Coordinates of C-alpha atoms and ligand atoms in Angstrom, one line a residue:
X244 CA -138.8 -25.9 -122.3
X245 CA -137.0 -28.9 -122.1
X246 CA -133.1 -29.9 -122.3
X247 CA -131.7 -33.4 -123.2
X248 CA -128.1 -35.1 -122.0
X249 CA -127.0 -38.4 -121.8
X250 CA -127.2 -38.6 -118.0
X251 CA -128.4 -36.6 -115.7
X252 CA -126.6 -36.6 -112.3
X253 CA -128.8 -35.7 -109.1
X254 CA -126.4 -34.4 -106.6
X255 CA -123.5 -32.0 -106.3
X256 CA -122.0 -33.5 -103.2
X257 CA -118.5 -35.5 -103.2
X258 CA -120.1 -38.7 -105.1
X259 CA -122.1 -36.6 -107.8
X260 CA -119.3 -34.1 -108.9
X261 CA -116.8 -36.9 -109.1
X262 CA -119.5 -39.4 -111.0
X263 CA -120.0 -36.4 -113.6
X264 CA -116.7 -36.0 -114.0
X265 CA -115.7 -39.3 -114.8
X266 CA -118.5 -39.9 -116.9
X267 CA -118.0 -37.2 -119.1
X268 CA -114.1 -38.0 -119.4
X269 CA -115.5 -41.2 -120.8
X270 CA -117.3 -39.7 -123.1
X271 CA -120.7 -39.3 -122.3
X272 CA -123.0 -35.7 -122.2
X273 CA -123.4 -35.6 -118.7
X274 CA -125.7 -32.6 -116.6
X275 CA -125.4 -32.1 -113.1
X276 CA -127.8 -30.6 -110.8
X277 CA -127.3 -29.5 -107.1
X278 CA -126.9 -27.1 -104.6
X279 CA -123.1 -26.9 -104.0
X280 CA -122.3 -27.1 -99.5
X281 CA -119.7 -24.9 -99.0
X282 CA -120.3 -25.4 -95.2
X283 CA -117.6 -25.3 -92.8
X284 CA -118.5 -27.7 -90.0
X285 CA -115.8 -29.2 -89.0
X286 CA -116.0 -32.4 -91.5
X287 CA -113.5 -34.3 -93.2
X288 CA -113.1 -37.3 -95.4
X289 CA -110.1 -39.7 -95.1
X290 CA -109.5 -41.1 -98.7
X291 CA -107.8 -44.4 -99.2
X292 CA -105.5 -46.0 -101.9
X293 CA -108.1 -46.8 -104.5
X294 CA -110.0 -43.4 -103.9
X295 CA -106.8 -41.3 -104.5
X296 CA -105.9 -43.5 -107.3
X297 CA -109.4 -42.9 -109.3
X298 CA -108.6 -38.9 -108.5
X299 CA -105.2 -39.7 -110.2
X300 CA -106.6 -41.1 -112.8
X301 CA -109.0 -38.0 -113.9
X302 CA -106.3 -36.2 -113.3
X303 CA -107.8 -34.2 -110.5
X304 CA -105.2 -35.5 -107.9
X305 CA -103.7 -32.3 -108.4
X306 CA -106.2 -29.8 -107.6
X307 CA -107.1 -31.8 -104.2
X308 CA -103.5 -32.6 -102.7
X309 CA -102.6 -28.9 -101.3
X310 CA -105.7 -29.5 -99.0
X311 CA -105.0 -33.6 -98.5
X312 CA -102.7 -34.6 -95.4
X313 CA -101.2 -38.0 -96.1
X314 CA -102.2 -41.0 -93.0
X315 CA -98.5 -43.1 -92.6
X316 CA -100.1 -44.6 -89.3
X317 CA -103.0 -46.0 -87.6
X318 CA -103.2 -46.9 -84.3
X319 CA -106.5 -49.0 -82.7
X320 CA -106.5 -48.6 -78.8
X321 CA -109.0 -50.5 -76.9
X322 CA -110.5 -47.5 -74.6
X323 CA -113.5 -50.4 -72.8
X324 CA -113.6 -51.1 -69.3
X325 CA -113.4 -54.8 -71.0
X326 CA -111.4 -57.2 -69.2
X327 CA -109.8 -58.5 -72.3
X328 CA -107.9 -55.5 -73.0
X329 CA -105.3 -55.7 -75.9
X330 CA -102.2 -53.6 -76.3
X331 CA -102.8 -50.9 -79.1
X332 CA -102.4 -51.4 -82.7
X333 CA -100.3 -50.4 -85.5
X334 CA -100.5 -50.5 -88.7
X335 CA -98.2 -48.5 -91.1
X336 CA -98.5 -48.1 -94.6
X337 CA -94.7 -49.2 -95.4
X338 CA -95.9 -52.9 -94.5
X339 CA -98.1 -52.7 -97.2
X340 CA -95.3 -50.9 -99.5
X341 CA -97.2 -47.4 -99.6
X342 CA -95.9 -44.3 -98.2
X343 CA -99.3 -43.4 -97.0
X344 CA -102.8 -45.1 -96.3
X345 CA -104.6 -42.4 -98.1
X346 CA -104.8 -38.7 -97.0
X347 CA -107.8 -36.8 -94.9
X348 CA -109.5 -33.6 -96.8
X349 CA -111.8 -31.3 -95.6
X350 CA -115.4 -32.2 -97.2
X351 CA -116.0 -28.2 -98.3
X352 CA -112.2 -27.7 -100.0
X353 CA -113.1 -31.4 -101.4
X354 CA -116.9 -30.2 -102.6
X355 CA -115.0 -26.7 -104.0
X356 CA -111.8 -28.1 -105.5
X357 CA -114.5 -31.0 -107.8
X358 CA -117.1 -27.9 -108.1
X359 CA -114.0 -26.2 -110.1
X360 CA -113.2 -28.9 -112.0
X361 CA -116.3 -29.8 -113.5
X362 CA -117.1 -26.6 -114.1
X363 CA -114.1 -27.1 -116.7
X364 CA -114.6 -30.3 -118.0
X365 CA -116.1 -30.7 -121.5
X366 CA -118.9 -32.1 -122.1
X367 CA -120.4 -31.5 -118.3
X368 CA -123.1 -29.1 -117.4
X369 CA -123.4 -28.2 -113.9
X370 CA -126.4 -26.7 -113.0
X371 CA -126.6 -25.0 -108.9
X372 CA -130.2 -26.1 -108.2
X373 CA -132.3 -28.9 -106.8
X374 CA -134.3 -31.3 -109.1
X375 CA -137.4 -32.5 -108.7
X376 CA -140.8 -34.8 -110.3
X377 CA -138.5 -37.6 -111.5
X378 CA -140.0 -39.7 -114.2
X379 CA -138.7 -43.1 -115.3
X380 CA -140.0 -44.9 -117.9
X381 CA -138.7 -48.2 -119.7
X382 CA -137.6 -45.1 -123.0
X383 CA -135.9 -42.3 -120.8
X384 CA -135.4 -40.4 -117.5
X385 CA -136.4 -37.3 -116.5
X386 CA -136.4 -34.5 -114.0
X387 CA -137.5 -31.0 -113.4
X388 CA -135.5 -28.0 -112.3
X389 CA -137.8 -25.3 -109.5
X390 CA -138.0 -23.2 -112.8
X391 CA -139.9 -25.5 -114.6
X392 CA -137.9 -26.6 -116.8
X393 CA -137.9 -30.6 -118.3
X394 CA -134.4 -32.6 -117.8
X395 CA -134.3 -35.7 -120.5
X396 CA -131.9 -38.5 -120.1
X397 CA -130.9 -41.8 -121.0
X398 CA -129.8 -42.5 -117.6
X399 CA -130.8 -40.7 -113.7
X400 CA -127.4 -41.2 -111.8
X401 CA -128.8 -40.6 -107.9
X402 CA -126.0 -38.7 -105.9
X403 CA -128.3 -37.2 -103.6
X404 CA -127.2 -38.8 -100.7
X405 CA -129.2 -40.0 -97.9
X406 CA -132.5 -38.8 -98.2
X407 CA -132.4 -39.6 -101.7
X408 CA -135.1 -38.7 -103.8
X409 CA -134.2 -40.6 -107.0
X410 CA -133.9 -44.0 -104.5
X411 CA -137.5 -43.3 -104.0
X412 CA -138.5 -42.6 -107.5
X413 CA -136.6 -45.4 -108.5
X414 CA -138.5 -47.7 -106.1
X415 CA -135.5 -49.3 -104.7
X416 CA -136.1 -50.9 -101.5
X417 CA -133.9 -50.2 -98.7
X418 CA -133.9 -51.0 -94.9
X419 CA -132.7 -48.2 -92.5
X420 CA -131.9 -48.2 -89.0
X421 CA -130.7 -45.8 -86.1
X422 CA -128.3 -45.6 -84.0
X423 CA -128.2 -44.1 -80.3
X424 CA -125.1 -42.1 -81.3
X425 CA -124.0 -39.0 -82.7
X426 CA -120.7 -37.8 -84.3
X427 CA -119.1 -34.8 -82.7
X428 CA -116.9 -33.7 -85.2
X429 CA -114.4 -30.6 -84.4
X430 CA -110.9 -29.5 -86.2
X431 CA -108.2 -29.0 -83.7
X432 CA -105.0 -27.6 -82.8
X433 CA -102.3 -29.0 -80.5
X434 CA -99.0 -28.9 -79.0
X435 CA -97.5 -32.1 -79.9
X436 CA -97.0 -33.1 -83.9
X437 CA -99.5 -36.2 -85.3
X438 CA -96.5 -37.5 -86.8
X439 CA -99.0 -38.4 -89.7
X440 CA -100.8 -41.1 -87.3
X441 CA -103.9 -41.3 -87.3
X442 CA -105.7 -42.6 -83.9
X443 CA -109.1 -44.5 -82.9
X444 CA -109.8 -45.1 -79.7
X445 CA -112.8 -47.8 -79.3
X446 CA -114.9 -46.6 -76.2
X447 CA -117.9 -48.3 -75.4
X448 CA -120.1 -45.7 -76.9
X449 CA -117.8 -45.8 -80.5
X450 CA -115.0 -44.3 -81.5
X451 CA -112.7 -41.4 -80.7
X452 CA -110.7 -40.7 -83.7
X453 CA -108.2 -38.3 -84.3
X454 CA -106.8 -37.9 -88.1
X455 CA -104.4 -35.5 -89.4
X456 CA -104.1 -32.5 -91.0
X457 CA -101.4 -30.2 -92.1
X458 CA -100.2 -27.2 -90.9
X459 CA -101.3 -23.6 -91.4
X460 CA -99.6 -20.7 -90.8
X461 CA -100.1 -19.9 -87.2
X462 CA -100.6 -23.8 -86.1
X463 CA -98.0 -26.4 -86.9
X464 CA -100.1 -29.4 -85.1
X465 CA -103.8 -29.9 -86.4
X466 CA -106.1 -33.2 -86.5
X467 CA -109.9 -33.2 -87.3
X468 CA -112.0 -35.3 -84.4
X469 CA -114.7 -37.8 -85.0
X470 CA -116.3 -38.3 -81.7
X471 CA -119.1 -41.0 -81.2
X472 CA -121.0 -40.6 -78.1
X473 CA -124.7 -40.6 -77.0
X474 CA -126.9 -37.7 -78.2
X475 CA -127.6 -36.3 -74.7
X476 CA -123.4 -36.2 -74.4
X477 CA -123.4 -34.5 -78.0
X478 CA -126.0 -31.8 -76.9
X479 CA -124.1 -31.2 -73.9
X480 CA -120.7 -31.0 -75.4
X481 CA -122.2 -29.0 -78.4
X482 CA -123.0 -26.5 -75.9
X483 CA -120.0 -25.6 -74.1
X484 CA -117.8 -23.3 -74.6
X485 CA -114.5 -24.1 -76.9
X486 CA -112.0 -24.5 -74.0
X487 CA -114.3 -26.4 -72.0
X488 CA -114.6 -28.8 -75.0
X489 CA -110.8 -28.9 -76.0
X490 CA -110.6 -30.2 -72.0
X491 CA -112.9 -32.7 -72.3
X492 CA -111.6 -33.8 -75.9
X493 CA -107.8 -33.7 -74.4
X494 CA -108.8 -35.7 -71.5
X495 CA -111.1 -38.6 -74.1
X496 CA -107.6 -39.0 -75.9
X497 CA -105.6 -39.6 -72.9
X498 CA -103.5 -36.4 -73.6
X499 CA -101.5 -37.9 -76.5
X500 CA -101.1 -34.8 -78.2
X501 CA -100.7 -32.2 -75.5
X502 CA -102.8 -28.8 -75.0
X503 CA -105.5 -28.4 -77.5
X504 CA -108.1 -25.9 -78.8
X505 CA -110.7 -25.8 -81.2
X506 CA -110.9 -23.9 -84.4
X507 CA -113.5 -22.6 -85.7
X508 CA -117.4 -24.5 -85.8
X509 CA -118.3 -27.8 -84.3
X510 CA -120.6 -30.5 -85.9
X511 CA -122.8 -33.1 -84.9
X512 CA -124.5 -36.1 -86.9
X513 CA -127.0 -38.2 -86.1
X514 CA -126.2 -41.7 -86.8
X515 CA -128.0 -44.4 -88.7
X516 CA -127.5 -47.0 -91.3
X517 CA -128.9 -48.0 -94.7
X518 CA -128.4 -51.2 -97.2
X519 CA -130.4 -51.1 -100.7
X520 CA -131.8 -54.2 -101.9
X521 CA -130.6 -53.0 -105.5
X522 CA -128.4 -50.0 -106.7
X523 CA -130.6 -49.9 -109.9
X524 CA -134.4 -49.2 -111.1
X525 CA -135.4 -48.5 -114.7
X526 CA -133.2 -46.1 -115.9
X527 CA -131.6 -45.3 -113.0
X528 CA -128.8 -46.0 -110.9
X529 CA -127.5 -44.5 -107.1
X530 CA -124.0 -44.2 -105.8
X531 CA -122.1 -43.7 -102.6
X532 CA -124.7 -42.2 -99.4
X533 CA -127.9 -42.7 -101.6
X534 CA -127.4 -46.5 -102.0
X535 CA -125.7 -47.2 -98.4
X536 CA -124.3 -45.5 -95.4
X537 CA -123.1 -46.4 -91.8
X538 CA -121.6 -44.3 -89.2
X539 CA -118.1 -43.0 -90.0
X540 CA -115.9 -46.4 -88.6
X541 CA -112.9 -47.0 -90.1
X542 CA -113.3 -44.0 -92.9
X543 CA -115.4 -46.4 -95.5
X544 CA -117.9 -44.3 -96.4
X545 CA -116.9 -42.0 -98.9
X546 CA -114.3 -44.8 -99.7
X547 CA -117.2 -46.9 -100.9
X548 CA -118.9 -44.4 -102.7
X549 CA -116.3 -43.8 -105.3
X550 CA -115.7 -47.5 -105.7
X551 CA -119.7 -47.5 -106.8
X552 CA -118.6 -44.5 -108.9
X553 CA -115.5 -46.1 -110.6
X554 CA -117.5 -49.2 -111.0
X555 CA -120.3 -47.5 -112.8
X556 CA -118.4 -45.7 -115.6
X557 CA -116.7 -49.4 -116.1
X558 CA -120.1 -51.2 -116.6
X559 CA -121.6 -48.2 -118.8
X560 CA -118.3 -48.5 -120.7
X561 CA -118.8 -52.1 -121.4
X562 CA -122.5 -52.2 -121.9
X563 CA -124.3 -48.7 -122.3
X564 CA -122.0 -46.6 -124.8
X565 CA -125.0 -46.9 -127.4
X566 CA -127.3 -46.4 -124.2
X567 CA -126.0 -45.8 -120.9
X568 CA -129.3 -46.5 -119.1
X569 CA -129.8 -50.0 -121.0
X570 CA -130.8 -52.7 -118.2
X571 CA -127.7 -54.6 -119.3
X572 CA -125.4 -51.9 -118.3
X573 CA -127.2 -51.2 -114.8
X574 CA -127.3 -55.2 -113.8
X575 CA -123.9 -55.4 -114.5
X576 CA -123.3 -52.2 -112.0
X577 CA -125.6 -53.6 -109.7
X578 CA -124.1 -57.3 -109.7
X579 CA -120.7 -56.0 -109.4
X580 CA -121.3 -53.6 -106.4
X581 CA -123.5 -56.4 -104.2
X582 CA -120.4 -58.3 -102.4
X583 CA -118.5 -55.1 -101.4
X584 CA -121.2 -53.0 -100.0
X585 CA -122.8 -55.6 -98.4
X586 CA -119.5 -57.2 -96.6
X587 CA -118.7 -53.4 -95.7
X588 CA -122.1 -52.1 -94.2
X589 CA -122.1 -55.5 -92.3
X590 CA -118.6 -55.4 -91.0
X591 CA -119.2 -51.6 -89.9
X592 CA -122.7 -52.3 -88.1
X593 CA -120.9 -55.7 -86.2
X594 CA -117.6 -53.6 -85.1
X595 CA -120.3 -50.7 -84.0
X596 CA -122.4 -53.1 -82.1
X597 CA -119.1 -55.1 -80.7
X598 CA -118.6 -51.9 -78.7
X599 CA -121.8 -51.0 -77.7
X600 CA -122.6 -54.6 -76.2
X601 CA -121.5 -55.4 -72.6
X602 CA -121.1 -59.0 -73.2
X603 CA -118.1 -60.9 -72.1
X604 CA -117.9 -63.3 -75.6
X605 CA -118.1 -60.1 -77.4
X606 CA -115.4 -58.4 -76.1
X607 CA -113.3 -61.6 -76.4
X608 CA -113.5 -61.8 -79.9
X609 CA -112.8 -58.0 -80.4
X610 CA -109.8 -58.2 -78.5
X611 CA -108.8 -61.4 -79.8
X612 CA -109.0 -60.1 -83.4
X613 CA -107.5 -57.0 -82.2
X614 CA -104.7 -59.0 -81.0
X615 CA -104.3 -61.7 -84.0
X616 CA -104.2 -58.2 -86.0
X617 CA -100.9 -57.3 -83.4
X618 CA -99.1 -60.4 -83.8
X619 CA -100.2 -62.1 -87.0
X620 CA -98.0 -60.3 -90.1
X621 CA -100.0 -61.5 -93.1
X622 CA -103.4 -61.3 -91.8
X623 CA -102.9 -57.7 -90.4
X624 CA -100.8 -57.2 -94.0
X625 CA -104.3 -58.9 -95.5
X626 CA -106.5 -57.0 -93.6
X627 CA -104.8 -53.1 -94.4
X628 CA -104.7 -54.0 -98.6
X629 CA -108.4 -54.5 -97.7
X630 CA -109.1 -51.6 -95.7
X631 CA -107.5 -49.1 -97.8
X632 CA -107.7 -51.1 -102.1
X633 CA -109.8 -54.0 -101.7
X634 CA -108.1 -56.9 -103.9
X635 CA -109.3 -58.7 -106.9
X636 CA -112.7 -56.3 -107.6
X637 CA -111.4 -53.0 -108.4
X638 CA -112.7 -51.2 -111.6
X639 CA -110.3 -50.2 -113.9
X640 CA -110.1 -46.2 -112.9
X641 CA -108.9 -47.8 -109.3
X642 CA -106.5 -50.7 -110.7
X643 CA -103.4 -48.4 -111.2
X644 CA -101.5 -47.4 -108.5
X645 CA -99.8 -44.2 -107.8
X646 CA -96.5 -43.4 -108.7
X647 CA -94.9 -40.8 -106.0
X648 CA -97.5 -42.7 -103.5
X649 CA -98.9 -39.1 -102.2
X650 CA -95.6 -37.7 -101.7
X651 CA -97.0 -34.3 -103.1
X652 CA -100.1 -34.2 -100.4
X653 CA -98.9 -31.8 -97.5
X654 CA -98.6 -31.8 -94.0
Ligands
FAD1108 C1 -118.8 -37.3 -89.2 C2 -118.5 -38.1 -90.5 C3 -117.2 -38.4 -90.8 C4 -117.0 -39.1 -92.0 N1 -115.7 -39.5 -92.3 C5 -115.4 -40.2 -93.4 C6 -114.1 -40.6 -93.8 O1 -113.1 -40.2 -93.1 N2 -113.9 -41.3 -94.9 C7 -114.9 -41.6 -95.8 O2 -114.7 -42.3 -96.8 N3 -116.2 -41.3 -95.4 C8 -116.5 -40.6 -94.3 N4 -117.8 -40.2 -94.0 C9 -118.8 -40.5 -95.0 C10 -118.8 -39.4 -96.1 O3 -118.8 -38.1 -95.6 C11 -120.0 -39.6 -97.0 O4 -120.0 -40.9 -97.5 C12 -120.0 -38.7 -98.2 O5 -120.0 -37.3 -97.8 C13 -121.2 -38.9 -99.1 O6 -121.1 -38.1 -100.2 P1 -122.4 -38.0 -101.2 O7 -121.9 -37.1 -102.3 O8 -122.9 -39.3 -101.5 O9 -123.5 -37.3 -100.3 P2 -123.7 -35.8 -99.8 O10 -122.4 -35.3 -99.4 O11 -124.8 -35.9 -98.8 O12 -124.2 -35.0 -101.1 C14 -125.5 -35.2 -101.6 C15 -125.9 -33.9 -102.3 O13 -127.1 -34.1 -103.0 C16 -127.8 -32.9 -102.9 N5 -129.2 -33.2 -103.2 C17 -130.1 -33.9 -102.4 N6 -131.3 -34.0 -103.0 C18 -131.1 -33.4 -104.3 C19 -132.0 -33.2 -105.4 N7 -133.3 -33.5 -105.3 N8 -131.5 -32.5 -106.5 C20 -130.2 -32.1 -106.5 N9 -129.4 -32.3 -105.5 C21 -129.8 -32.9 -104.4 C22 -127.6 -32.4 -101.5 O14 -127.8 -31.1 -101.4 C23 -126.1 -32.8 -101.4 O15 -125.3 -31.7 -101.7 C24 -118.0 -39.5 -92.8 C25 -119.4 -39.2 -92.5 C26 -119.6 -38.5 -91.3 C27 -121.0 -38.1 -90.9

């Protein structure tokens, strides 16, 4: 038997739940397939300006902030052995006139406050499977579910993250790389408050970053880790017990935050990289981790993701409302979407790189741009509207900013 929608989302991760979403606010029959990851391990997302601002703006802000902790602060520490060793960094929201950055989620209450949502919204179907045998053909898209069952659609959205299936399908080229680094990721309690500050330490095998979360009941003091460190350290770490880690994770951050301990699971990620020549093939179009990721630097990933979101429901609303899959519609995605991912995959890959390389130049520059970002007002004023709602090239879900500024997120 077969079905037919508009556009057939593959992927119920972060990207495809909120693509379907907005997609069907706009007006279009929209079917999403995929296996919902509820998992626990210890991930979270920090979501800027523009991110929070598209939520606002499908009204879902509400569901998400009791789980979102807002990020005032940011500090940069130089943790090398380099001899050009700036004083820390930082950057505060108020310079930019926000309250707050953005605010850090965990990825499953993310996954499970969307899940909910879209569950309600009319005019999207969201089926818990996996799709498979993609067809696309100059007429229509299509996909199978395991039980057999035909998908039709004007238009294949690919939210399927890395491994993407529909990239393939879609025979979009892309170049991939690894790195000799994985991401120990942990949530943690401590003695002393965050004060809503997020911290990076640059070490020369990548960052140490600590972002905050709010409070439960027993623990005041929380903060989810991203740790970058070689994958023989990871498998060591990964293996010791949670005291043992909380030590070693208390002695990485120079003890800013007091005693620490670990609650509940760890993770680990392997990390790579990967830049699309195209975000579009006939009839199809990927977002967020299936056209590009990087490791987690500077929490851009997810960022970037819902730009490519928010930018395709502006170029299928300007060009594809008779049919969202016409070539018009997906050029005018693709064009729009080349400068930012490109300038941000690169700029993630050099500041990776910037650390890993012993080289005297090197280090120069990173502490001299470190240090122009210390001293120099406008550029590091430039440089945080950039970071957290790129100027001038924001689609029109991202363009309105939030009234009580996050005020309502806890922690
Ligand atoms: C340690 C770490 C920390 C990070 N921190 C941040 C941060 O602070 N801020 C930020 O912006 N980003 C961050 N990121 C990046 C961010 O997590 C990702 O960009 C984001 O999760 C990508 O979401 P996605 O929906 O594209 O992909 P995924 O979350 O991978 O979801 C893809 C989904 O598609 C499903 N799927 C796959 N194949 C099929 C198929 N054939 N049919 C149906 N479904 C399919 C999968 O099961 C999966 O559920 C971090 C990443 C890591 C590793």
């Amino acid at each position: 038997m077969n079905q037919g929608t508009d556009i057939l989302v593959a992927g119920a991760g972060a990207a495809g739940l909120t693509v379907g979403i907005a997609l069907a606010q706009a007006g279009f029959e929209v079917t999403v397939v995929g296996a919902l990851d509820g998992r626990r391990n210890a991930r979270t997302v920090a979501l800027f300006e523009a991110s929070l601002r598209l939520y606002r703006a499908l009204g879902l802000w509400d569901r998400l902030s009791p789980f979102a902790t807002p990020l005032e602060r940011i500090r940069l520490i130089d943790d090398t052995d380099s001899v050009f060793r700036p004083t820390p960094v930082l950057l505060r929201a108020s310079e930019i006139g926000l309250d707050a950055f953005g605010a850090n989620i965990e990825n499953a209450d993310l996954v499970a406050a969307l899940a909910a949502a879209a569950r309600e919204t009319p005019g999207l179907h969201l089926i818990e499977d996996l799709l498979g045998d993609f067809l696309l053909t100059s007429e229509s898209a299509s996909a199978r579910l395991p039980g057999g069952e035909r998908i039709e659609a004007a238009l294949l959205v690919g939210a399927d993250g890395r491994g993407s299936r529909v990239r393939a399908a879609a025979g979009i080229g892309a170049r991939e790389w690894s790195y000799s680094q994985t991401a120990l990721t942990a949530l943690l309690w401590h003695a002393k408050p965050h004060r809503r500050t997020s911290t990076e330490f640059h070490t020369r095998i990548g960052p140490c970053t600590l972002v905050p979360l709010g409070p439960t009941a027993e623990r005041p003091n929380r903060s989810s880790l991203v740790w970058l460190m070689s994958p023989e350290d990871a498998e060591r770490r990964m293996a010791l017990s949670d005291p043992e880690l909380a030590a070693e994770i208390q002695r990485q951050v120079h003890d800013i935050h007091g005693d620490m301990g670990l609650e509940g699971p760890r993770g680990a990620f392997a990390m790579s990289g990967l830049r699309c020549n195209r975000l579009t093939g006939t009839r199809a179009a990927v977002v967020a981790d299936a056209g590009h990721f990087f490791p987690p630097i500077g929490a851009q990933g997810l960022n970037l993701g819902l730009r490519d979101v928010a930018q395709l429901v502006a170029s299928l609303n300007r060009h594809g409302r008779n049919d969202p899959g016409a070539p018009k519609a997906l050029a005018d995605y693709d064009a729009a979407r080349r400068i930012d991912v490109a300038t941000r995959v690169a700029g993630v890959a050099t500041l990776n790189r910037s650390l890993l390389t012993h080289a005297m130049p090197v280090d120069f520059a990173r502490a001299a741009g470190l240090m122009a970002m210390a001293n120099i007002g406008p550029l590091r004023r430039a440089l945080m509207r950039e970071g957290v709602a790129p100027a001038g090239r924001l689609p029109p879900l991202m363009r309105t900013p939030r009234g009580d500024r996050g005020a309502d997120a806890r922690g």
